[in-house]
Short mmCIF file of C-alpha atoms and ligand atoms in Angstrom, two decimals:
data_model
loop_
_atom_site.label_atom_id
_atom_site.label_comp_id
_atom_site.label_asym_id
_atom_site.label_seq_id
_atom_site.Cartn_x
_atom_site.Cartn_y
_atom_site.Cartn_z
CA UNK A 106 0.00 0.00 0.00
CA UNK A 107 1.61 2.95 -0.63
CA UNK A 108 2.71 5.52 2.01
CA UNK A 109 1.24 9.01 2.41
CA UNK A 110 3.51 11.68 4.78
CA UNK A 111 0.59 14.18 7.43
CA UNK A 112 2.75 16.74 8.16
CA UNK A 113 0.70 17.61 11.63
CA UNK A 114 0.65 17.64 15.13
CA UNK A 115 -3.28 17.27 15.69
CA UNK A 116 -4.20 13.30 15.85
CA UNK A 117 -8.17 14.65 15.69
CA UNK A 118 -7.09 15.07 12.18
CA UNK A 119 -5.29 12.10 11.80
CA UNK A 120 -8.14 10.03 12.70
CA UNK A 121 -10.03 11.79 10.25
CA UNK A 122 -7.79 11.07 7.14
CA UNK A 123 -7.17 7.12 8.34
CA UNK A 124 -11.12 6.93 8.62
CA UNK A 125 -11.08 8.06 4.65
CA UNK A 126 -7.83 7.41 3.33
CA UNK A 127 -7.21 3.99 5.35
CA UNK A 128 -8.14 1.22 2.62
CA UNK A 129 -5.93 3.60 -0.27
CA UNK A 130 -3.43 4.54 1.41
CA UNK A 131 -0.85 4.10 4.61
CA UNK A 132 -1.31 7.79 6.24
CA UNK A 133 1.55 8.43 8.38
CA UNK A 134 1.52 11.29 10.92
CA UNK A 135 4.71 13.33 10.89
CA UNK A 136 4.64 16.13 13.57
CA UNK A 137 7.14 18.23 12.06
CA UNK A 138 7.18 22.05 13.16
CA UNK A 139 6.78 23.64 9.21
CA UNK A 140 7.45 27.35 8.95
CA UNK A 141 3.45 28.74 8.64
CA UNK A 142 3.85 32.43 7.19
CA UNK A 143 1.33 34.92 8.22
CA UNK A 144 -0.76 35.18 5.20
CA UNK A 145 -4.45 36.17 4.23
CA UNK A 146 -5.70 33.02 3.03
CA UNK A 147 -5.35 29.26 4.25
CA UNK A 148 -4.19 28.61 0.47
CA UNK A 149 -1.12 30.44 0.68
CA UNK A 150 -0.02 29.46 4.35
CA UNK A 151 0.00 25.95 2.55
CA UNK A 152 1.81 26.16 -0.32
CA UNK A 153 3.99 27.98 0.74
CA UNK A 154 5.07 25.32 3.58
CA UNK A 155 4.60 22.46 0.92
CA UNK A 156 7.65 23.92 -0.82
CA UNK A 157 9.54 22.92 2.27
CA UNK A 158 8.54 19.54 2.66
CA UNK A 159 9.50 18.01 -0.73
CA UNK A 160 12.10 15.52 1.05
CA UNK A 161 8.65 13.92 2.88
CA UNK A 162 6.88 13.51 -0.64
CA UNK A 163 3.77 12.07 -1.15
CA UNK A 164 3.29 14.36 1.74
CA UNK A 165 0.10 16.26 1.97
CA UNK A 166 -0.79 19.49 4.84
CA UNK A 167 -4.03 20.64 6.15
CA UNK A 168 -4.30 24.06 6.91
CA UNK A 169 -8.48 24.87 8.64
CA UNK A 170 -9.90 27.61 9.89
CA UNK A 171 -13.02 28.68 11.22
CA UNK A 172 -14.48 31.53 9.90
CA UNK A 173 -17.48 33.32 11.64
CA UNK A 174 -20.01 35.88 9.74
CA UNK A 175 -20.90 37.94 12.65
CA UNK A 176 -17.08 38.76 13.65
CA UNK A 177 -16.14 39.30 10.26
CA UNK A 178 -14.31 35.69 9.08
CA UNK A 179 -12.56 35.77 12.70
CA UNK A 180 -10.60 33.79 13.66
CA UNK A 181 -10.07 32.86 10.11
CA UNK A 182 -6.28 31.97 9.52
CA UNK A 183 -6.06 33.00 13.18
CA UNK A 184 -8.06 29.90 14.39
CA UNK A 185 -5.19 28.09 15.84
CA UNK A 186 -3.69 31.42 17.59
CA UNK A 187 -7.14 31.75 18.89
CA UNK A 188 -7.78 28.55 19.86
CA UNK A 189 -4.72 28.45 22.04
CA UNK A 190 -5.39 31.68 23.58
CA UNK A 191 -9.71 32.32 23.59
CA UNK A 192 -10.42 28.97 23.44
CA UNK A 193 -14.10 27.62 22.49
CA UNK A 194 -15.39 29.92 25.51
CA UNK A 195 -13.58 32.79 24.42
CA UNK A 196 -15.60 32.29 20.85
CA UNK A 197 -19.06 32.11 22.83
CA UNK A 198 -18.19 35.45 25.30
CA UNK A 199 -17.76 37.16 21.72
CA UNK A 200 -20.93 35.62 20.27
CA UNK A 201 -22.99 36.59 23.47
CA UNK A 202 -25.03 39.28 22.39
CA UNK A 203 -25.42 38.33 18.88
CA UNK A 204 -28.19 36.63 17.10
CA UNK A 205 -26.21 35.96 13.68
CA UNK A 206 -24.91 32.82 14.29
CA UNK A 207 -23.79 31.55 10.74
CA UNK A 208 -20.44 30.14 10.26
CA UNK A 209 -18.58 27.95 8.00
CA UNK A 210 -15.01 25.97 8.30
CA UNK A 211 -12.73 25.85 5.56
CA UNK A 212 -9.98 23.28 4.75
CA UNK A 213 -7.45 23.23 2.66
CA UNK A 214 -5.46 20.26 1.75
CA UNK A 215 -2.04 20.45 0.10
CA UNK A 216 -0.76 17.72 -1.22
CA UNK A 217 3.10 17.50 -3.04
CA UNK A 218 3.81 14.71 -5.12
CA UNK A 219 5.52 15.15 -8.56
CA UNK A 220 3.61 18.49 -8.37
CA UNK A 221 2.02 20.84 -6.28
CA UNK A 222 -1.87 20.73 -5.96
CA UNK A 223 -4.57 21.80 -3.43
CA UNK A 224 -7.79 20.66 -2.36
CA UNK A 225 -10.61 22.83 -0.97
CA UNK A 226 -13.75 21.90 1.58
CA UNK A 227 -16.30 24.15 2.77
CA UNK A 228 -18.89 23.55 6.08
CA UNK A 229 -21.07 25.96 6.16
CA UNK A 230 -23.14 25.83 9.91
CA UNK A 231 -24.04 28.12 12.90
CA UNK A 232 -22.49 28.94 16.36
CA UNK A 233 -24.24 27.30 19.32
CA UNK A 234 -25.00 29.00 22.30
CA UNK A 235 -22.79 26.79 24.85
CA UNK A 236 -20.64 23.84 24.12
CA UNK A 237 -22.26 20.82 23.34
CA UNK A 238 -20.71 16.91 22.83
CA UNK A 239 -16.77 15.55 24.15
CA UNK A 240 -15.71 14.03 20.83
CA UNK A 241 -13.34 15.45 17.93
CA UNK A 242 -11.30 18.35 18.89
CA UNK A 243 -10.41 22.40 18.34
CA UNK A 244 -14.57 24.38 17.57
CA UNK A 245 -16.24 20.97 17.43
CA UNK A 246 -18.09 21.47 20.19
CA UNK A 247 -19.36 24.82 19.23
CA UNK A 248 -20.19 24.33 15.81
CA UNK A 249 -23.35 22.72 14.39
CA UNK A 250 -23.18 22.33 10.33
CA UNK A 251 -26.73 23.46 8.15
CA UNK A 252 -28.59 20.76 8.16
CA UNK A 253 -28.11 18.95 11.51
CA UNK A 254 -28.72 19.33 15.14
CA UNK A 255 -25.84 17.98 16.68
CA UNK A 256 -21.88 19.35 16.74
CA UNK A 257 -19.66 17.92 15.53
CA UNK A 258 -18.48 17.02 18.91
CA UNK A 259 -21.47 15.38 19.52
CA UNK A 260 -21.09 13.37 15.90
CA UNK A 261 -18.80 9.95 15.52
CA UNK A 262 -15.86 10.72 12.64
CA UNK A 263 -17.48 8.68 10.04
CA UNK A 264 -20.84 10.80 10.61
CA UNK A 265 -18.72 14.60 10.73
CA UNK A 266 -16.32 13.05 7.78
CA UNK A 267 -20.16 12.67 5.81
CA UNK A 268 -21.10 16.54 5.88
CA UNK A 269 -17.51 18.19 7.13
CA UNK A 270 -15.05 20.71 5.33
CA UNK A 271 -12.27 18.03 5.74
CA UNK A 272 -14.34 14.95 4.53
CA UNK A 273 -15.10 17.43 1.40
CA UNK A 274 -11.78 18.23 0.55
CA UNK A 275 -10.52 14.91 1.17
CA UNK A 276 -13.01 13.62 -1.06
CA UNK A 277 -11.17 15.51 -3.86
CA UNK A 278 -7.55 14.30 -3.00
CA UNK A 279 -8.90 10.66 -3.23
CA UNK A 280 -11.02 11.55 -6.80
CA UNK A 281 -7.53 13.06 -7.27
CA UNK A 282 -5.33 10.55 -6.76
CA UNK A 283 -7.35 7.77 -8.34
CA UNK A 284 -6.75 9.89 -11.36
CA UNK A 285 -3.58 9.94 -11.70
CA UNK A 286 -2.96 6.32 -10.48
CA UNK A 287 -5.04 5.25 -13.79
CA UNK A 288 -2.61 7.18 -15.42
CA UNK A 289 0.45 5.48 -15.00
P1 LIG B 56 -1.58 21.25 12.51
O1 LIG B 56 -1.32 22.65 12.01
O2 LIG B 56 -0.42 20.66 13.26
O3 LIG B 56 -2.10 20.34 11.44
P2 LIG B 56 -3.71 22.52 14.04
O4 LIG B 56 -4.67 21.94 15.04
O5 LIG B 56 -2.92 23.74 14.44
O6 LIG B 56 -2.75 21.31 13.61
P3 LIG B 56 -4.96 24.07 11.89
O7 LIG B 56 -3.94 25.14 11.91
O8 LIG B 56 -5.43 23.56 10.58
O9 LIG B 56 -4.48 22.77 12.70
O10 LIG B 56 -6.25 24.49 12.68
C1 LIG B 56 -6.49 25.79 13.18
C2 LIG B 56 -7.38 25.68 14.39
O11 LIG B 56 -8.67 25.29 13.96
C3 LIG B 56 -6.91 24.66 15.41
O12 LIG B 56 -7.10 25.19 16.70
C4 LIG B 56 -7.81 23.46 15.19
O13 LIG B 56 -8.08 22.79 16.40
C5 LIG B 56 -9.08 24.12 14.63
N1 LIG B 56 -9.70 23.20 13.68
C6 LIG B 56 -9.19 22.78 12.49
N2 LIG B 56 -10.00 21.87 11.92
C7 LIG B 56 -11.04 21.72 12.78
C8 LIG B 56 -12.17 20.89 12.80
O14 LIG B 56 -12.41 20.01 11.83
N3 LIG B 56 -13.00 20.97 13.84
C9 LIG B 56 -12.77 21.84 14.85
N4 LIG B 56 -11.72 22.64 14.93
C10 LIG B 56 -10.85 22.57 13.91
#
């Protein structure tokens, strides 16, 4: 089976490629500190760490974010900053008064084989109004997609893989690389 390099540090995520990827391919997690420039989109914090990481090729990145109407897109490409420092309860204090609660994640998934490409997944969803559920990890338990009553916290991986930004834009690597396996 061949081997596909995670560059991350976040086993939530891991989980979540091994519960797609797992019959295709042998996902390896590699927590290796990448150099993340500040940048305006999650697109450009990832390629330009992929450049960096053509030793570990296949290797493939995953730079999220969640991104929240009412505060503007905040936290945005700040989401990890703000995770470490706000915190899920620093989110709700923010989102006290307000009655837009509309939301979406975004992922994007780099992945660096003979080339560079990227992969895209949107979740669009609302804020609740406390935390809700104990699975997954980072906004999980304060995000509920369109469509659903539950977080994601509150959802098992297959279920949040089903309707989630990740599960999306994994869906695309694997359409992807079945592609270009045909090819060769
Ligand atoms: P790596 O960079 O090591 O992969 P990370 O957790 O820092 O791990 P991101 O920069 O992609 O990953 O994520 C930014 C923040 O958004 C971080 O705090 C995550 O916990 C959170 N996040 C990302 N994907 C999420 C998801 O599917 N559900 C909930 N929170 C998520």
């Amino acid at each position: 089976m061949r081997e596909l390099n995670l560059i991350t540090s976040n086993p939530g995520k891991l989980r979540e490629y091994r519960e797609l990827l797992s019959e295709r391919f042998n996902v390896k997690m590699k927590p290796l500190e990448y150099h993340e420039i500040q940048a305006d989109t999650l697109e450009e914090v990832v390629c330009h760490a992929l450049e960096t990481l053509r030793e570990y090729a296949p290797v493939i990145i995953d730079d999220s974010g969640l991104f929240i109407d009412a505060l503007k897109g905040f936290p945005g490409v700040y989401s990890a900053y703000v995770m470490d420092t706000l915190g899920c309860d620093g989110i709700l204090k923010l989102m006290d008064q307000e009655k837009n609660r509309k939301a979406h994640f975004r992922c994007v998934v780099g992945l660096l084989d003979e080339e560079i490409k990227i992969f895209t997944g949107d979740c669009p969803g609302e804020i609740v109004r406390s935390k809700r559920g104990t699975g997954g990890f980072g906004y999980d338990p304060i995000f509920v997609p369109s469509g659903y009553d539950h977080t994601f916290a509150q959802m098992s991986i297959q279920d949040k893989n089903l309707v989630s930004h990740r599960g999306r834009a994994m869906r695309a690597l694997i359409k992807h690389m079945e592609l270009s396996f045909t090819r060769i």
